[in-house]
XYZ file of C-alpha atoms in Angstrom:
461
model
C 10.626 12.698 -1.007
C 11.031 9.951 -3.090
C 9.267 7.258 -5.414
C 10.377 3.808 -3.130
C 9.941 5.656 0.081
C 7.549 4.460 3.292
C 3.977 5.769 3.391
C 4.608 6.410 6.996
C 8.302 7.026 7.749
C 9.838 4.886 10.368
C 10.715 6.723 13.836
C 13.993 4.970 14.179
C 15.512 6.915 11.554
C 18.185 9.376 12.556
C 17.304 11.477 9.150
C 13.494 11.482 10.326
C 14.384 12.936 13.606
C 16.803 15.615 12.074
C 14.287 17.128 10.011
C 11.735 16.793 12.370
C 14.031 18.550 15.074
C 14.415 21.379 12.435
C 10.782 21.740 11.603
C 9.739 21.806 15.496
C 12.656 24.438 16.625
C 11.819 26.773 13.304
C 7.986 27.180 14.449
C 8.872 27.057 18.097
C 11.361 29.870 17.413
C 9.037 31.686 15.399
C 6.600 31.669 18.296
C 8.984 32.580 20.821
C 10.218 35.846 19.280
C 6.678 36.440 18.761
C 6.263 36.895 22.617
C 9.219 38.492 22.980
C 8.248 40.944 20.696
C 5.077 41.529 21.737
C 5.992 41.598 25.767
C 5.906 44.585 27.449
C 8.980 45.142 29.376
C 8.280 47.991 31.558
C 5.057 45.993 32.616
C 4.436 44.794 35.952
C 1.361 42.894 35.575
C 1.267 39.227 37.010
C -2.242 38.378 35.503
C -0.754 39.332 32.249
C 2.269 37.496 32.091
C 0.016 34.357 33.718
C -2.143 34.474 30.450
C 1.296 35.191 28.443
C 3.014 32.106 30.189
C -0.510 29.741 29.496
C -0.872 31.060 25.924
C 3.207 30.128 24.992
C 2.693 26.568 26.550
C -0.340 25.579 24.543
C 0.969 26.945 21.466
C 4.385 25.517 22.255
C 2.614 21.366 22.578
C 0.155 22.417 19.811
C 3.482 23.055 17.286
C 5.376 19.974 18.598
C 2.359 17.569 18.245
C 1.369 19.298 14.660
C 5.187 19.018 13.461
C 5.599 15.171 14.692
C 1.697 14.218 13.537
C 2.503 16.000 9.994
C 5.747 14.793 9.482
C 5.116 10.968 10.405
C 1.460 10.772 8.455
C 2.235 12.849 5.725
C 3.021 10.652 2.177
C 6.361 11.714 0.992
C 6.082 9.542 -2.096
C 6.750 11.014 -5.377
C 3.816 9.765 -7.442
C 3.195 10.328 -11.171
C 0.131 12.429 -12.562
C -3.331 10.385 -13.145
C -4.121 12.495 -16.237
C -1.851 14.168 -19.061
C -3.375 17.627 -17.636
C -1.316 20.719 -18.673
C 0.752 21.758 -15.335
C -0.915 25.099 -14.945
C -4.088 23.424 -15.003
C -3.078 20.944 -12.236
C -2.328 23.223 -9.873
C -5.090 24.909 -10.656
C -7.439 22.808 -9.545
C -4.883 21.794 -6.258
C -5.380 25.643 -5.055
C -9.224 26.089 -5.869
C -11.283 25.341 -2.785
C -13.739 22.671 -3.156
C -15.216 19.678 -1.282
C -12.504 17.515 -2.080
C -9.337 19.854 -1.898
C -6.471 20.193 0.361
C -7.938 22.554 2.378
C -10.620 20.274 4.030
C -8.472 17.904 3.842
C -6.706 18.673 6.891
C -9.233 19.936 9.259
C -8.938 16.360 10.860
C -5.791 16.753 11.970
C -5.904 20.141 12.756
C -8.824 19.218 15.661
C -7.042 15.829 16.877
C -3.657 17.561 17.562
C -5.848 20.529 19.361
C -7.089 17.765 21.318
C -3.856 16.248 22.356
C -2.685 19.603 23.068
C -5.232 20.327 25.394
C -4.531 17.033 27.006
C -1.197 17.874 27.592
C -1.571 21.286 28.628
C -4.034 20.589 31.049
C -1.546 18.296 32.711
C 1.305 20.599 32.646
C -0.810 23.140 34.260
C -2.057 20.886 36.899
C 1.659 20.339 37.562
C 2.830 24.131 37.040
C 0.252 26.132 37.904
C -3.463 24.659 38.813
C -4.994 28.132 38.645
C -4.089 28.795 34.868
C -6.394 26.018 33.950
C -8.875 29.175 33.948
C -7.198 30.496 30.489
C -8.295 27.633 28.627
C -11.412 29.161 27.924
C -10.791 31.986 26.393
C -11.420 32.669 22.717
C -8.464 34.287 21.755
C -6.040 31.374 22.249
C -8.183 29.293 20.951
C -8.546 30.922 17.829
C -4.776 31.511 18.041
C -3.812 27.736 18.125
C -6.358 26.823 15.825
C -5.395 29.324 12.975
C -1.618 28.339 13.570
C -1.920 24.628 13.669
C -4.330 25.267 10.571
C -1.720 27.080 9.000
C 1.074 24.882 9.225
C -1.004 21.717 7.850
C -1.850 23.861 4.789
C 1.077 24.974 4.072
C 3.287 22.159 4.609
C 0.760 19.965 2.348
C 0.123 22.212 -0.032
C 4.252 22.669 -0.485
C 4.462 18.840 -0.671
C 1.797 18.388 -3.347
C 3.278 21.428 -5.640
C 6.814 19.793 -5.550
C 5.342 16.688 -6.398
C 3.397 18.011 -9.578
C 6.905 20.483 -10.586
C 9.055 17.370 -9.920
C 7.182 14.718 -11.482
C 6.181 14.956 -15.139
C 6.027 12.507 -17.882
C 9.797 12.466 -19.856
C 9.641 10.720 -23.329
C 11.961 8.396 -24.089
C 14.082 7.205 -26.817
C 12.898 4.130 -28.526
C 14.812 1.684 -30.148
C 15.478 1.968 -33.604
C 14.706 -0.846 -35.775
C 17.518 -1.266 -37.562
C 20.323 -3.442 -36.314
C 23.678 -1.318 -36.103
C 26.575 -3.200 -36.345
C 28.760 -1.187 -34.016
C 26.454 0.790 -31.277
C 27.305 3.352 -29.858
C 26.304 5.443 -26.771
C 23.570 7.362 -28.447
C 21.906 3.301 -28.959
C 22.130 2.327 -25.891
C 20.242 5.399 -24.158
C 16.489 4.511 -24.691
C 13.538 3.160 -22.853
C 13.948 -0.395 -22.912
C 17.621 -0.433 -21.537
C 16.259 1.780 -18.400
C 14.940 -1.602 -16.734
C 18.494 -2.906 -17.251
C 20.847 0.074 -15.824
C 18.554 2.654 -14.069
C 17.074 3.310 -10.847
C 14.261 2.880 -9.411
C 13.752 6.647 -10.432
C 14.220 5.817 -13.870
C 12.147 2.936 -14.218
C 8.785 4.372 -13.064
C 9.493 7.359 -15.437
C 10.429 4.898 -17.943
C 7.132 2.719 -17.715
C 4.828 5.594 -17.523
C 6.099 6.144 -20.830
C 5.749 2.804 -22.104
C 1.935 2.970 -20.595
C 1.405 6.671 -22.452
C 2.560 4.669 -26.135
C 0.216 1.721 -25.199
C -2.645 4.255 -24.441
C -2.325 7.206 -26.836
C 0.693 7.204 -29.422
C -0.191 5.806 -32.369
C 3.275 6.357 -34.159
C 5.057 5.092 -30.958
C 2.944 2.575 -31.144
C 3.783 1.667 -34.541
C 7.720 1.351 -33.602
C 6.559 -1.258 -30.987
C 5.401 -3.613 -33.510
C 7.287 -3.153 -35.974
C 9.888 -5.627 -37.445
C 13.779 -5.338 -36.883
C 15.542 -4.682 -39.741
C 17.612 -7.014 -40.893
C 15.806 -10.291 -39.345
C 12.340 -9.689 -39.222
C 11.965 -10.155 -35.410
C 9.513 -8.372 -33.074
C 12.509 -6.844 -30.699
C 10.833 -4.163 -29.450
C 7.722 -5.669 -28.497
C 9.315 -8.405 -26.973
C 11.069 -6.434 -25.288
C 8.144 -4.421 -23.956
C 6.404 -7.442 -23.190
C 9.032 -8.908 -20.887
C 9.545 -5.945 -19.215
C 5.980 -5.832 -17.891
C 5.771 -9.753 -17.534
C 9.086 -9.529 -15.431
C 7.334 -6.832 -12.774
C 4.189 -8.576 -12.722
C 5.852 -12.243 -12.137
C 7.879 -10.234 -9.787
C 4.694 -9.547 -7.775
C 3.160 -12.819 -7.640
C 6.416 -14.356 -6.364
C 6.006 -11.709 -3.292
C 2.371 -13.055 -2.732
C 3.308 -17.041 -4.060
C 6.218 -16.447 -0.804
C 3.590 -14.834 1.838
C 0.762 -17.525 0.646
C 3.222 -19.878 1.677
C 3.987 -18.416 5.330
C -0.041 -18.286 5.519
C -0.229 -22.075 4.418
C 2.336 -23.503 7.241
C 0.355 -21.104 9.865
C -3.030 -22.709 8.946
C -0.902 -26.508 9.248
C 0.319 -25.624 12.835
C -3.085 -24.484 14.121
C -4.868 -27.220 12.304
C -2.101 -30.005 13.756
C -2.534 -28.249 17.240
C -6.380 -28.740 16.983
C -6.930 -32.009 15.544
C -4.211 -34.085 17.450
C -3.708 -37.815 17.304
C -5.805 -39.505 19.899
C -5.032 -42.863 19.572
C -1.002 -44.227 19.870
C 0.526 -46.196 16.554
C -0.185 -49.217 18.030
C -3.808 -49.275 18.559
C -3.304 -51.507 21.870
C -4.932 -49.107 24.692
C -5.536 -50.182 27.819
C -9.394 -49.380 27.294
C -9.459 -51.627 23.750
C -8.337 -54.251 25.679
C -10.904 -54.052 28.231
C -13.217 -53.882 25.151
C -11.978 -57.379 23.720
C -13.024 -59.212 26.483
C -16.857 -57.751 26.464
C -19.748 -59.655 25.201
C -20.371 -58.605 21.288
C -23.609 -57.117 22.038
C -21.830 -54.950 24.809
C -18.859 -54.301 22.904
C -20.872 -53.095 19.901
C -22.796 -50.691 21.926
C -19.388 -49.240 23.208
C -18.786 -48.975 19.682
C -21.620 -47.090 18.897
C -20.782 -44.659 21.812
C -17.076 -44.276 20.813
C -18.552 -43.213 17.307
C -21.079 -41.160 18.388
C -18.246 -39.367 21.105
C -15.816 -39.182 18.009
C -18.451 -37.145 15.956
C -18.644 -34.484 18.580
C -15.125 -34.376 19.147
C -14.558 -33.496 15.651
C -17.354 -31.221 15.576
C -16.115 -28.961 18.596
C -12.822 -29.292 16.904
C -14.294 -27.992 13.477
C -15.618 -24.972 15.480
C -11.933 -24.369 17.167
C -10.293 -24.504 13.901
C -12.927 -22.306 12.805
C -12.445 -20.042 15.856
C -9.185 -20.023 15.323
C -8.957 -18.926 11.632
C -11.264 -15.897 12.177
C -9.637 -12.507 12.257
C -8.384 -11.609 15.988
C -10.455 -9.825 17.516
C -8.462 -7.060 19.700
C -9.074 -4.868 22.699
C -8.762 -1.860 22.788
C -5.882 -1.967 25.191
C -4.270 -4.424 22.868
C -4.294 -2.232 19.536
C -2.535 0.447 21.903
C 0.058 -1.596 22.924
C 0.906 -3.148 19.464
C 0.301 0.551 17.661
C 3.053 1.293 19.871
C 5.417 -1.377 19.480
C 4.823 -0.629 15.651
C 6.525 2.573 15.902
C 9.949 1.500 16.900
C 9.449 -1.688 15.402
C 7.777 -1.584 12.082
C 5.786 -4.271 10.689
C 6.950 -6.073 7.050
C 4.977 -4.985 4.164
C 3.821 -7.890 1.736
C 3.763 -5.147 -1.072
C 4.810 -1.513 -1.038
C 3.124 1.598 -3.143
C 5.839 0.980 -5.405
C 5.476 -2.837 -5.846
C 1.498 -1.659 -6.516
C 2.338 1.265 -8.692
C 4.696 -0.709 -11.224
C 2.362 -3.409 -11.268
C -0.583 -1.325 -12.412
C 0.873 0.503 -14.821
C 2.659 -2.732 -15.954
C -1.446 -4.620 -16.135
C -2.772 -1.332 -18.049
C 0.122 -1.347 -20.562
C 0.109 -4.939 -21.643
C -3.586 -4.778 -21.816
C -3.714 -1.560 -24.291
C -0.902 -3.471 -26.435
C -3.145 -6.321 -26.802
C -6.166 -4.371 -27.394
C -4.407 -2.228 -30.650
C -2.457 -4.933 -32.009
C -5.803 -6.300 -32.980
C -6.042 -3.148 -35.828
C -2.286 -2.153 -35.886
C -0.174 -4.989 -35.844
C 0.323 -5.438 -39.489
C 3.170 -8.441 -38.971
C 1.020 -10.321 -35.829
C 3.638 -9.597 -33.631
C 1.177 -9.672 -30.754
C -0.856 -12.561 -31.137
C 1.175 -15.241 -30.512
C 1.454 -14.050 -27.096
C -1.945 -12.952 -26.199
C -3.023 -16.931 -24.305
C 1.094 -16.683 -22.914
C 0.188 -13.637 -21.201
C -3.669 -13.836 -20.263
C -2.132 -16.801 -17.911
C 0.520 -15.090 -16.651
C -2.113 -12.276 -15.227
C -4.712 -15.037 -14.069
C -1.601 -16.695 -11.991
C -1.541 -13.269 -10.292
C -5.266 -13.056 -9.890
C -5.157 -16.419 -7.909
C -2.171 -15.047 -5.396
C -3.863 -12.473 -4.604
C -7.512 -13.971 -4.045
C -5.389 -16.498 -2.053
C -3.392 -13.455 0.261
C -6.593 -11.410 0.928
C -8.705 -14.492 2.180
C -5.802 -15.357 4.557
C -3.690 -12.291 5.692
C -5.736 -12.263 8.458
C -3.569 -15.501 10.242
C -0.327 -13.295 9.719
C 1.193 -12.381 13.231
C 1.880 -8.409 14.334
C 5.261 -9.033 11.881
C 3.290 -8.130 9.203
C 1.272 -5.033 7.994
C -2.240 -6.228 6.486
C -3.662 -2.544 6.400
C -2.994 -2.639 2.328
C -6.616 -3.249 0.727
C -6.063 0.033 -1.000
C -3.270 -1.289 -3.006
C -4.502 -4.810 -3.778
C -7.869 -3.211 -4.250
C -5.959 -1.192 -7.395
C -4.390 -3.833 -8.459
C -7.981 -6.104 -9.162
C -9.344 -3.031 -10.568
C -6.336 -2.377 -12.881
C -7.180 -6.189 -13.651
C -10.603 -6.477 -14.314
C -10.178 -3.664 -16.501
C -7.351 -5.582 -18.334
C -9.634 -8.397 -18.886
C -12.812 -6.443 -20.124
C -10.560 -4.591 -22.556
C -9.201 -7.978 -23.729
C -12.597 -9.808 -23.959
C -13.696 -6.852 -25.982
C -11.185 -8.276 -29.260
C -10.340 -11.280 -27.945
C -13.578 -12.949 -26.477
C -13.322 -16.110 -28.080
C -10.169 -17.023 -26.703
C -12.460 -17.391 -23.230
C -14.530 -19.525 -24.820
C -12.651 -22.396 -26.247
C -11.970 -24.054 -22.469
C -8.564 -24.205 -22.571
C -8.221 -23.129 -19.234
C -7.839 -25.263 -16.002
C -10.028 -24.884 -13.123
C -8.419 -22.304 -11.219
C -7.662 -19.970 -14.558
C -11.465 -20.601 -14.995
C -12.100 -19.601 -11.537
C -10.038 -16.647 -11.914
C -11.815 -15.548 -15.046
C -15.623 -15.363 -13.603
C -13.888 -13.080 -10.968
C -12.414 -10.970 -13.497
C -15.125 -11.217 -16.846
């Protein structure tokens, strides 16, 4: 597990197989010395060992189709709590049964790889031994594989979300002190705002869920933020907070400014395909010469025609280009092939869970900055930078409406399946926005904004 890795793990990875070799053969052996134990030796019934044989090979496919459908659409990500819950109380509520816990969460799966199992089995048996077909219907295996493949979704989740909560918990960091020391040492350099310089990726998502706890809830934290550096008088610490989250969320809207820019030279080539130049430079057809030597009444009738046959062109070509923008519609046969070819072959991510993740927490921490300086920034500190940074999230806002209306015209190099993330992202943004309207509405209203900022606001406000 980790914070930066893939919400569905790539099957070209050696490491991915490993584990997943390890996690098959450990069930798979289970099972087996489950039979052997439980086989009669001195036994000379055929039917039995028929029923024995049918019962290992469906439980055999069911474990190798739970282990590679858990282990390839599970989330390993590491992901930080959404509340400042107490542990205990987190698990807690993980392990209590309700509508919306882990252990309905699963059930899904559980059925689908019973499915597939079947599938397979059915096959084998066809192959192996036709007449065995007859122990699919018996209760007892079916209870058996359901309870087992049942078992090892629950368990394996439910291990995954515990390490998850053990492993990642808020750590509060050092702030800078205020004072300007003339010789630092290594005790001065180890606080929060040098993480973004010198630590991991690790570090920094640790380090800016603290930064987003102070905007949110620490007053006295808080209070070091704006404060004044000492000698100099000079906002260091919030301008150093401030760039921090400026830098990730810039950092973002170059990622979408870059794919916009792929979508803009797609929609040029189709467009150039489409509407392509009928006539040559020189304007000397064959036909316009024909035309020259007409009678003016005739020739302005052709005229009329050529307009009237120009208008439709560019009509039908309208509707091609219009065709040809809309989403592709695939077949079913299609999807399969390209969900395949995806496997080996991954598609490129315009953002990843990460990218999303630091730029929410980045949105909601600038916001709550504003929003308190307007009652605890005794030296202004803030509000010189409130219109600075207002445009710097409206930039954003515009990449992104931009990206969602045309992701569509990306080719199978691409993944497109993230309207969870960006959907987070606008939502961690309109809630910037009403927070900021809330203390600083008349900054809205003063239009000093240029058509798309304006644009961007009535999507936000």
């Amino acid at each position: 597990m980790n914070v930066a890795a893939e919400e569905v793990l790539e099957w070209k990875n050696a490491t991915n197989w490993a584990f997943l070799g390890a996690l098959s053969f450990g069930e798979c052996l289970n099972l087996f010395l489950i039979f052997i134990n439980a086989r009669h030796h001195d036994s000379n019934n055929s039917e039995g060992e028929d029923v024995a044989s049918a019962k290992f090979a469906f439980l055999f496919i069911s474990l190798v189709l739970v282990s590679f459908d858990f282990y390839f659409n599970t989330n390993f990500q590491y992901t930080l709590p959404q509340s400042t819950f107490k542990i205990q109380n987190m698990l807690l509520a993980l392990l209590t049964p309700s509508a919306d816990s882990v252990y309905l969460f699963r059930i899904k799966n559980v059925f689908s790889c019973i499915k597939n199992a079947t599938i397979i089995w059915l096959g084998y048996q066809l192959i192996y031994d036709i007449y065995g077909i007859r122990f699919i219907i018996t209760t007892s295996i079916l209870i058996h594989v359901f309870l087992t493949v049942y078992r090892i979704n629950l368990t394996y989740t439910l291990a995954t979300e515990v390490l998850n909560l053990i492993v990642m918990q808020p750590y509060p960091f050092e702030l800078p002190s205020k004072y300007n020391v003339a010789e630092p040492g290594a005790k001065e350099f180890k606080h929060l705002m040098n993480v973004f310089d010198f630590g991991d990726t690790t570090h920094k998502l640790f380090a800016l869920y603290d930064l987003r706890l102070i905007a949110m809830s620490d007053f006295n934290r808080r209070q070091e933020i704006f404060a004044l550096s000492v000698p100099g008088n000079f906002p260091r610490n919030w301008i150093s907070a401030k760039n921090i989250c400026i830098g990730i969320i810039d950092s973002l809207n170059d990622i979408f400014v870059q794919v916009n820019e792929v979508i803009k030279s797609i929609k040029m080539h189709d467009a150039a395909l489409i509407y392509c130049d009928r006539s040559p430079s020189s304007g000397r057809t064959r036909e316009e010469r024909l035309r020259r030597t007409l009678h003016p009444a005739l020739r302005e009738k052709d005229d009329k025609n050529e307009r009237f046959e120009n208008v439709a062109k560019d009509e039908a070509n309208k509707e091609k280009l219009q065709q040809k923008l809309k989403p592709n519609q695939l077949s079913k046969y299609d999807k399969l092939v390209k969900k395949i070819l995806c496997l080996w072959y991954p598609p490129k991510r315009t953002i990843t869970f990460l990218n999303q993740t630091l730029a929410v927490y980045s949105i909601e921490t600038i916001a709550n900055f504003m929003v308190c300086s307007y009652e605890e920034d005794a030296y202004g500190s803030v509000q010189g930078d409130v219109e600075h940074i207002i445009r710097r999230l409206l930039v954003l806002s515009n990449s992104i409406d931009s990206y969602s209306k045309g992701k569509h015209m990306l080719d199978s190099q691409w993944r497109i399946d993230d309207e969870l993330m960006i959907k987070n992202i606008n939502t961690a943004l309109k809630e910037c926005f009403d927070l900021i309207s809330r203390q600083f509405g008349e900054i809205f209203k003063d239009g000093q904004f240029n058509d798309d900022e304006q644009a961007a606001l009535r999507r936000l406000l």
